[in-house]
Amino acid sequence: MREAAEVREWLKKAEEDFAGALHLSRRRKKPLPDLVCFHCQQAAEKFLKAFLIYQETPFAKTHDLLALLELCTTHQPEFDLHREWFEVLNPYSVRFRYPGEEATVEEARLAIKTVKKIAVFIRDLFPRELLPSTET
């Protein structure tokens, strides 16, 4: 296994994006669904990359969750059972970052539900000592 510290750093960043998405999703006045969706995608991406680093599997610089999922599946076939979760979040790395399209509150709600499932699934793949403490 690669440096445990590196895996912890990636997991910490994933948890921070997850916590940020949760925080933003609780805004009732002036909601920010674009940002919620983006941070959900980023959390999922970083969870996948943490797993790949833990498995000592190199990966290209990418935001494509499905490409990362394929690599993860080589180590843990169960990933493929949850492909639809990653399909939901995959477009959000860029879809709402520029003018022309906006996320709905409903899309943001689905993104939150989806990233919660991903977080629970992926956290269970790591030894407890690698996981950062969370309050999510």
Coordinates of C-alpha atoms in Angstrom, one line a residue:
M1 CA 0.0 0.0 0.0
R2 CA 1.1 3.5 -0.8
E3 CA 1.8 6.0 1.9
A4 CA -1.1 5.9 4.3
A5 CA -0.8 9.7 4.6
E6 CA -1.6 10.2 0.9
V7 CA -4.7 8.0 1.1
R8 CA -5.8 9.9 4.2
E9 CA -5.3 13.2 2.4
W10 CA -7.5 12.1 -0.5
L11 CA -10.2 10.8 1.9
K12 CA -10.0 14.1 3.8
K13 CA -10.6 16.1 0.6
A14 CA -13.5 13.8 -0.4
E15 CA -15.1 14.3 3.1
E16 CA -14.6 18.1 2.8
D17 CA -16.4 18.2 -0.6
F18 CA -19.1 16.0 0.9
A19 CA -19.5 18.3 3.9
G20 CA -19.5 21.3 1.7
A21 CA -22.3 19.9 -0.5
L22 CA -24.3 19.0 2.6
H23 CA -23.9 22.5 4.0
L24 CA -24.8 24.2 0.8
S25 CA -27.8 21.9 0.3
R26 CA -29.3 23.2 3.6
R27 CA -29.7 26.8 2.3
R28 CA -33.3 27.6 2.0
K29 CA -33.0 31.2 0.9
K30 CA -31.0 31.6 -2.4
P31 CA -30.2 27.9 -2.9
L32 CA -27.1 27.0 -4.8
P33 CA -27.9 23.7 -6.6
D34 CA -25.1 24.1 -9.1
L35 CA -22.5 24.1 -6.4
V36 CA -24.2 21.3 -4.5
C37 CA -24.0 19.1 -7.6
F38 CA -20.4 20.1 -8.3
H39 CA -19.2 19.3 -4.8
C40 CA -21.1 15.9 -4.8
Q41 CA -19.3 15.0 -8.0
Q42 CA -16.0 16.1 -6.6
A43 CA -16.5 14.1 -3.4
A44 CA -17.3 11.0 -5.4
E45 CA -14.2 11.6 -7.6
K46 CA -11.9 11.9 -4.7
F47 CA -13.4 8.9 -2.9
L48 CA -12.6 6.8 -6.1
K49 CA -9.1 8.2 -6.4
A50 CA -8.4 7.5 -2.7
F51 CA -9.4 3.9 -3.3
L52 CA -7.2 3.7 -6.4
I53 CA -4.2 5.1 -4.5
Y54 CA -4.9 2.6 -1.7
Q55 CA -4.8 -0.1 -4.3
E56 CA -1.6 1.4 -5.8
T57 CA -3.4 1.7 -9.2
P58 CA -2.3 4.6 -11.4
F59 CA -4.9 6.7 -13.0
A60 CA -5.0 9.5 -15.5
K61 CA -5.9 13.1 -14.6
T62 CA -9.6 12.9 -15.2
H63 CA -12.9 14.0 -13.7
D64 CA -14.7 11.1 -15.5
L65 CA -16.2 9.0 -12.7
L66 CA -17.0 6.1 -15.0
A67 CA -13.4 5.8 -16.2
L68 CA -12.3 5.8 -12.5
L69 CA -15.0 3.3 -11.7
E70 CA -13.7 0.9 -14.3
L71 CA -10.3 0.9 -12.6
C72 CA -11.8 0.4 -9.2
T73 CA -13.9 -2.5 -10.4
T74 CA -10.7 -4.4 -11.2
H75 CA -10.0 -4.5 -7.5
Q76 CA -13.5 -4.6 -6.1
P77 CA -16.1 -6.0 -8.6
E78 CA -18.9 -4.7 -6.3
F79 CA -18.3 -1.2 -7.6
D80 CA -20.0 -2.2 -10.8
L81 CA -23.2 -2.9 -8.8
H82 CA -23.4 0.8 -8.0
R83 CA -22.6 2.2 -11.5
E84 CA -25.9 4.1 -11.6
W85 CA -24.7 6.3 -8.6
F86 CA -21.7 7.4 -10.5
E87 CA -23.7 7.9 -13.7
V88 CA -25.9 10.4 -11.8
L89 CA -23.0 12.5 -10.6
N90 CA -20.6 12.1 -13.6
P91 CA -21.8 15.1 -15.6
Y92 CA -21.6 17.5 -12.7
S93 CA -17.9 18.1 -12.9
V94 CA -18.5 20.6 -15.7
R95 CA -22.2 20.7 -16.6
F96 CA -23.2 23.7 -14.4
R97 CA -19.9 25.5 -14.0
Y98 CA -20.5 27.9 -16.9
P99 CA -23.4 30.0 -18.1
G100 CA -26.1 28.3 -20.2
E101 CA -27.4 25.6 -17.9
E102 CA -28.4 25.5 -14.2
A103 CA -29.1 22.6 -11.8
T104 CA -32.5 22.3 -10.2
V105 CA -33.1 21.9 -6.5
E106 CA -34.4 18.4 -7.3
E107 CA -31.1 17.5 -9.1
A108 CA -29.2 18.8 -6.1
R109 CA -31.3 16.7 -3.7
L110 CA -30.7 13.6 -5.9
A111 CA -26.9 14.4 -5.9
I112 CA -26.9 14.6 -2.1
K113 CA -28.7 11.3 -1.8
T114 CA -26.3 9.7 -4.3
V115 CA -23.1 10.9 -2.7
K116 CA -24.3 9.7 0.7
K117 CA -24.6 6.2 -0.7
I118 CA -21.2 6.4 -2.3
A119 CA -19.6 7.7 0.9
V120 CA -21.0 4.8 3.0
F121 CA -20.0 2.2 0.4
I122 CA -16.5 3.5 -0.1
R123 CA -15.7 4.2 3.6
D124 CA -16.4 0.5 4.3
L125 CA -13.6 -0.5 2.0
F126 CA -10.9 1.2 4.1
P127 CA -9.5 0.3 7.5
R128 CA -10.8 2.6 10.2
E129 CA -7.4 4.1 10.9
L130 CA -7.3 5.6 7.4
L131 CA -10.6 7.4 7.6
P132 CA -10.7 11.0 8.8
S133 CA -13.2 11.8 11.5
T134 CA -16.5 13.0 10.0
E135 CA -19.5 14.8 11.3
T136 CA -21.7 14.2 8.2

